[in-house]
Amino acid sequence: MTRKPYRAPQRWNWWLKNPAYRRYLLREATALPLFVYALVLVSGLYRYTQGQLAFTRWLEALQAPGWLVFHAVAVAACVLHAVTWIELVPKLLVVPGISGRSIKRGHQVAALIGSALVDAAALASWPLAGGAS
Amino acid sequence: MKRSNEPIAWGLFGAGGMLLALIGPGLVLATGFLLPFAEPAAAFHAVDALVAHPLGKVLLLAFIALPLYHTVHRLHHGLQELHAPLPHGLVALVCYGSATVLTIASASWLLVR
């Protein structure tokens, strides 16, 4: 037996009028560029399995202005995701004796260190072409 | 009552969200801007070294699979919230199915290396 609860009609643009709803949907929309970014990573791993030449072609393709613009959008989306995600961490992670504010601060510091570490590791193992290596 | 898959989907969503929050901006910057302008041979050998190590394989798979599951979860629920006229089951299948297929493909590429 299936229930058929009444559902109040709602238009697709319910979120347009309220700024809080708009911010919410913008946060959810960060998933779109980040999904495409994950596909870029999958394609890179695939090109890597085809050998060094194929991987170099993949790197060259990513130098195209379109991909640079896409990655700039993806960085912005990921920063917005990180800020809003860490904002919610104290609601999910409750530790007795540690205030929600401290938990949030801790995650913010961890995120700054985490991203910096990834980029430091990248710069250390991938000397930029033409730069001092 | 049929048991829900939602806890599994949410667990992967949560793990992916945390990964993207803690290292995401740095990761996108690294592979989107630093890697393409790196010395190509050095970049290839760096990936080679990462893939050669079991822990490197696990890291690479996590960097690919967790963001995939995180983003398809949000896209799946976002489409519902926008009242997209699409069958719910089909959207779920396409979202989580594509993430799973790409994860298995990535894992197999990492394993044969």
GROMACS .gro file of C-alpha atoms in nm:
model
  246
    1MET     CA    1   0.000   0.000   0.000
    2THR     CA    2   0.143   0.334  -0.095
    3ARG     CA    3   0.063   0.654   0.083
    4LYS     CA    4  -0.037   0.952  -0.122
    5PRO     CA    5   0.034   1.251   0.098
    6TYR     CA    6  -0.082   1.590  -0.025
    7ARG     CA    7   0.199   1.796  -0.160
    8ALA     CA    8   0.159   2.170  -0.178
    9PRO     CA    9   0.250   2.283  -0.529
   10GLN     CA   10   0.587   2.453  -0.550
   11ARG     CA   11   0.736   2.619  -0.856
   12TRP     CA   12   1.092   2.545  -0.968
   13ASN     CA   13   1.196   2.904  -0.892
   14TRP     CA   14   1.096   2.899  -0.524
   15TRP     CA   15   1.452   2.989  -0.425
   16LEU     CA   16   1.477   3.309  -0.631
   17LYS     CA   17   1.292   3.543  -0.396
   18ASN     CA   18   1.469   3.473  -0.067
   19PRO     CA   19   1.843   3.562  -0.037
   20ALA     CA   20   1.900   3.278   0.211
   21TYR     CA   21   1.752   3.028  -0.039
   22ARG     CA   22   1.966   3.178  -0.316
   23ARG     CA   23   2.281   3.133  -0.104
   24TYR     CA   24   2.173   2.776  -0.028
   25LEU     CA   25   2.130   2.690  -0.394
   26LEU     CA   26   2.461   2.860  -0.484
   27ARG     CA   27   2.626   2.634  -0.224
   28GLU     CA   28   2.460   2.326  -0.375
   29ALA     CA   29   2.559   2.446  -0.724
   30THR     CA   30   2.930   2.428  -0.631
   31ALA     CA   31   2.888   2.054  -0.696
   32LEU     CA   32   2.853   2.112  -1.072
   33PRO     CA   33   3.204   2.251  -1.147
   34LEU     CA   34   3.353   2.015  -0.887
   35PHE     CA   35   3.189   1.714  -1.057
   36VAL     CA   36   3.340   1.823  -1.390
   37TYR     CA   37   3.673   1.869  -1.209
   38ALA     CA   38   3.654   1.509  -1.084
   39LEU     CA   39   3.593   1.400  -1.445
   40VAL     CA   40   3.907   1.595  -1.547
   41LEU     CA   41   4.103   1.399  -1.283
   42VAL     CA   42   3.963   1.069  -1.415
   43SER     CA   43   4.062   1.165  -1.771
   44GLY     CA   44   4.412   1.257  -1.647
   45LEU     CA   45   4.453   0.919  -1.479
   46TYR     CA   46   4.332   0.747  -1.797
   47ARG     CA   47   4.578   0.944  -2.013
   48TYR     CA   48   4.852   0.856  -1.763
   49THR     CA   49   4.784   0.482  -1.817
   50GLN     CA   50   4.839   0.540  -2.192
   51GLY     CA   51   5.197   0.651  -2.132
   52GLN     CA   52   5.411   0.961  -2.105
   53LEU     CA   53   5.325   1.105  -2.446
   54ALA     CA   54   4.949   1.081  -2.388
   55PHE     CA   55   4.990   1.234  -2.041
   56THR     CA   56   5.191   1.525  -2.186
   57ARG     CA   57   4.915   1.583  -2.447
   58TRP     CA   58   4.661   1.596  -2.159
   59LEU     CA   59   4.875   1.854  -1.977
   60GLU     CA   60   4.899   2.063  -2.295
   61ALA     CA   61   4.521   2.049  -2.342
   62LEU     CA   62   4.473   2.189  -1.990
   63GLN     CA   63   4.678   2.497  -2.091
   64ALA     CA   64   4.388   2.610  -2.314
   65PRO     CA   65   4.222   2.935  -2.196
   66GLY     CA   66   3.887   2.758  -2.163
   67TRP     CA   67   4.027   2.507  -1.916
   68LEU     CA   68   4.209   2.781  -1.722
   69VAL     CA   69   3.881   2.972  -1.688
   70PHE     CA   70   3.707   2.650  -1.583
   71HIS     CA   71   3.969   2.579  -1.317
   72ALA     CA   72   3.941   2.938  -1.186
   73VAL     CA   73   3.564   2.881  -1.149
   74ALA     CA   74   3.633   2.544  -0.984
   75VAL     CA   75   3.874   2.702  -0.732
   76ALA     CA   76   3.613   2.966  -0.644
   77ALA     CA   77   3.343   2.699  -0.612
   78CYS     CA   78   3.567   2.487  -0.391
   79VAL     CA   79   3.651   2.781  -0.163
   80LEU     CA   80   3.278   2.856  -0.125
   81HIS     CA   81   3.218   2.487  -0.055
   82ALA     CA   82   3.497   2.479   0.205
   83VAL     CA   83   3.375   2.791   0.385
   84THR     CA   84   3.010   2.675   0.400
   85TRP     CA   85   3.104   2.315   0.486
   86ILE     CA   86   3.327   2.413   0.779
   87GLU     CA   87   3.053   2.653   0.895
   88LEU     CA   88   2.832   2.343   0.945
   89VAL     CA   89   3.093   2.115   1.106
   90PRO     CA   90   3.017   2.228   1.467
   91LYS     CA   91   2.655   2.118   1.416
   92LEU     CA   92   2.760   1.764   1.324
   93LEU     CA   93   3.073   1.727   1.534
   94VAL     CA   94   2.998   1.796   1.900
   95VAL     CA   95   3.287   1.725   2.138
   96PRO     CA   96   3.224   1.772   2.511
   97GLY     CA   97   3.459   2.033   2.650
   98ILE     CA   98   3.541   2.192   2.314
   99SER     CA   99   3.328   2.483   2.198
  100GLY     CA  100   3.172   2.483   1.851
  101ARG     CA  101   3.368   2.798   1.777
  102SER     CA  102   3.698   2.623   1.850
  103ILE     CA  103   3.598   2.324   1.635
  104LYS     CA  104   3.521   2.560   1.347
  105ARG     CA  105   3.847   2.751   1.391
  106GLY     CA  106   4.038   2.423   1.405
  107HIS     CA  107   3.887   2.305   1.077
  108GLN     CA  108   3.953   2.643   0.913
  109VAL     CA  109   4.320   2.628   1.013
  110ALA     CA  110   4.339   2.262   0.900
  111ALA     CA  111   4.191   2.358   0.561
  112LEU     CA  112   4.445   2.637   0.509
  113ILE     CA  113   4.732   2.405   0.604
  114GLY     CA  114   4.588   2.117   0.397
  115SER     CA  115   4.558   2.318   0.076
  116ALA     CA  116   4.899   2.479   0.131
  117LEU     CA  117   5.059   2.136   0.183
  118VAL     CA  118   4.909   2.000  -0.142
  119ASP     CA  119   5.039   2.299  -0.338
  120ALA     CA  120   5.380   2.283  -0.168
  121ALA     CA  121   5.406   1.913  -0.256
  122ALA     CA  122   5.299   1.993  -0.613
  123LEU     CA  123   5.555   2.272  -0.655
  124ALA     CA  124   5.829   2.055  -0.505
  125SER     CA  125   5.771   1.758  -0.738
  126TRP     CA  126   5.660   1.946  -1.052
  127PRO     CA  127   5.917   2.217  -1.129
  128LEU     CA  128   5.743   2.478  -1.344
  129ALA     CA  129   5.865   2.480  -1.704
  130GLY     CA  130   6.106   2.768  -1.766
  131GLY     CA  131   6.128   2.843  -1.395
  132ALA     CA  132   6.418   2.783  -1.161
  133SER     CA  133   6.408   2.411  -1.100
  134MET     CA  134   1.014  -0.175   0.493
  135LYS     CA  135   1.289  -0.165   0.235
  136ARG     CA  136   1.622  -0.070   0.378
  137SER     CA  137   1.749   0.264   0.253
  138ASN     CA  138   2.085   0.317   0.086
  139GLU     CA  139   2.087   0.676   0.209
  140PRO     CA  140   2.334   0.619   0.500
  141ILE     CA  141   2.596   0.483   0.255
  142ALA     CA  142   2.536   0.768   0.011
  143TRP     CA  143   2.554   1.022   0.293
  144GLY     CA  144   2.872   0.868   0.436
  145LEU     CA  145   3.049   0.900   0.100
  146PHE     CA  146   2.900   1.249   0.055
  147GLY     CA  147   3.030   1.352   0.397
  148ALA     CA  148   3.377   1.209   0.339
  149GLY     CA  149   3.398   1.380  -0.001
  150GLY     CA  150   3.274   1.709   0.144
  151MET     CA  151   3.538   1.700   0.416
  152LEU     CA  152   3.814   1.609   0.171
  153LEU     CA  153   3.711   1.894  -0.064
  154ALA     CA  154   3.690   2.137   0.229
  155LEU     CA  155   4.032   2.048   0.374
  156ILE     CA  156   4.242   2.018   0.056
  157GLY     CA  157   4.007   2.091  -0.237
  158PRO     CA  158   4.111   2.449  -0.323
  159GLY     CA  159   4.478   2.350  -0.311
  160LEU     CA  160   4.414   2.039  -0.519
  161VAL     CA  161   4.227   2.227  -0.795
  162LEU     CA  162   4.501   2.492  -0.797
  163ALA     CA  163   4.768   2.218  -0.819
  164THR     CA  164   4.619   2.013  -1.105
  165GLY     CA  165   4.449   2.304  -1.287
  166PHE     CA  166   4.729   2.560  -1.284
  167LEU     CA  167   5.058   2.415  -1.152
  168LEU     CA  168   5.055   2.073  -1.323
  169PRO     CA  169   4.979   2.192  -1.682
  170PHE     CA  170   5.269   2.441  -1.665
  171ALA     CA  171   5.512   2.201  -1.501
  172GLU     CA  172   5.804   2.037  -1.678
  173PRO     CA  173   5.602   1.756  -1.851
  174ALA     CA  174   5.858   1.483  -1.782
  175ALA     CA  175   5.884   1.583  -1.414
  176ALA     CA  176   5.504   1.587  -1.385
  177PHE     CA  177   5.476   1.241  -1.538
  178HIS     CA  178   5.745   1.096  -1.311
  179ALA     CA  179   5.583   1.255  -1.006
  180VAL     CA  180   5.254   1.080  -1.089
  181ASP     CA  181   5.457   0.763  -1.160
  182ALA     CA  182   5.613   0.778  -0.813
  183LEU     CA  183   5.272   0.833  -0.653
  184VAL     CA  184   5.116   0.538  -0.840
  185ALA     CA  185   5.413   0.312  -0.760
  186HIS     CA  186   5.340   0.337  -0.387
  187PRO     CA  187   5.035   0.159  -0.236
  188LEU     CA  188   4.957   0.463  -0.020
  189GLY     CA  189   4.984   0.685  -0.328
  190LYS     CA  190   4.730   0.464  -0.508
  191VAL     CA  191   4.490   0.494  -0.213
  192LEU     CA  192   4.535   0.874  -0.203
  193LEU     CA  193   4.476   0.913  -0.577
  194LEU     CA  194   4.165   0.694  -0.562
  195ALA     CA  195   4.032   0.894  -0.265
  196PHE     CA  196   4.098   1.225  -0.447
  197ILE     CA  197   3.892   1.096  -0.742
  198ALA     CA  198   3.619   0.880  -0.587
  199LEU     CA  199   3.515   1.086  -0.281
  200PRO     CA  200   3.460   1.414  -0.472
  201LEU     CA  201   3.265   1.213  -0.732
  202TYR     CA  202   3.027   1.068  -0.470
  203HIS     CA  203   3.004   1.404  -0.293
  204THR     CA  204   2.909   1.600  -0.606
  205VAL     CA  205   2.662   1.346  -0.752
  206HIS     CA  206   2.481   1.341  -0.415
  207ARG     CA  207   2.435   1.718  -0.428
  208LEU     CA  208   2.338   1.715  -0.795
  209HIS     CA  209   2.087   1.436  -0.735
  210HIS     CA  210   1.919   1.621  -0.448
  211GLY     CA  211   1.950   1.958  -0.624
  212LEU     CA  212   1.760   1.829  -0.928
  213GLN     CA  213   1.483   1.712  -0.696
  214GLU     CA  214   1.470   2.047  -0.518
  215LEU     CA  215   1.440   2.228  -0.851
  216HIS     CA  216   1.150   1.992  -0.938
  217ALA     CA  217   1.322   1.868  -1.251
  218PRO     CA  218   1.061   1.658  -1.436
  219LEU     CA  219   1.280   1.347  -1.429
  220PRO     CA  220   1.207   1.008  -1.273
  221HIS     CA  221   1.368   1.005  -0.931
  222GLY     CA  222   1.499   0.649  -0.951
  223LEU     CA  223   1.659   0.709  -1.289
  224VAL     CA  224   1.838   1.026  -1.169
  225ALA     CA  225   1.969   0.838  -0.864
  226LEU     CA  226   2.087   0.550  -1.085
  227VAL     CA  227   2.266   0.782  -1.330
  228CYS     CA  228   2.426   0.987  -1.047
  229TYR     CA  229   2.551   0.714  -0.813
  230GLY     CA  230   2.598   0.472  -1.105
  231SER     CA  231   2.834   0.704  -1.291
  232ALA     CA  232   3.031   0.774  -0.972
  233THR     CA  233   3.062   0.399  -0.907
  234VAL     CA  234   3.161   0.312  -1.266
  235LEU     CA  235   3.428   0.586  -1.271
  236THR     CA  236   3.556   0.476  -0.929
  237ILE     CA  237   3.588   0.112  -1.041
  238ALA     CA  238   3.757   0.222  -1.367
  239SER     CA  239   4.004   0.443  -1.176
  240ALA     CA  240   4.077   0.168  -0.923
  241SER     CA  241   4.146  -0.083  -1.202
  242TRP     CA  242   4.376   0.162  -1.383
  243LEU     CA  243   4.566   0.218  -1.059
  244LEU     CA  244   4.589  -0.156  -0.985
  245VAL     CA  245   4.733  -0.262  -1.323
  246ARG     CA  246   5.008  -0.003  -1.291
   0.00000   0.00000   0.00000
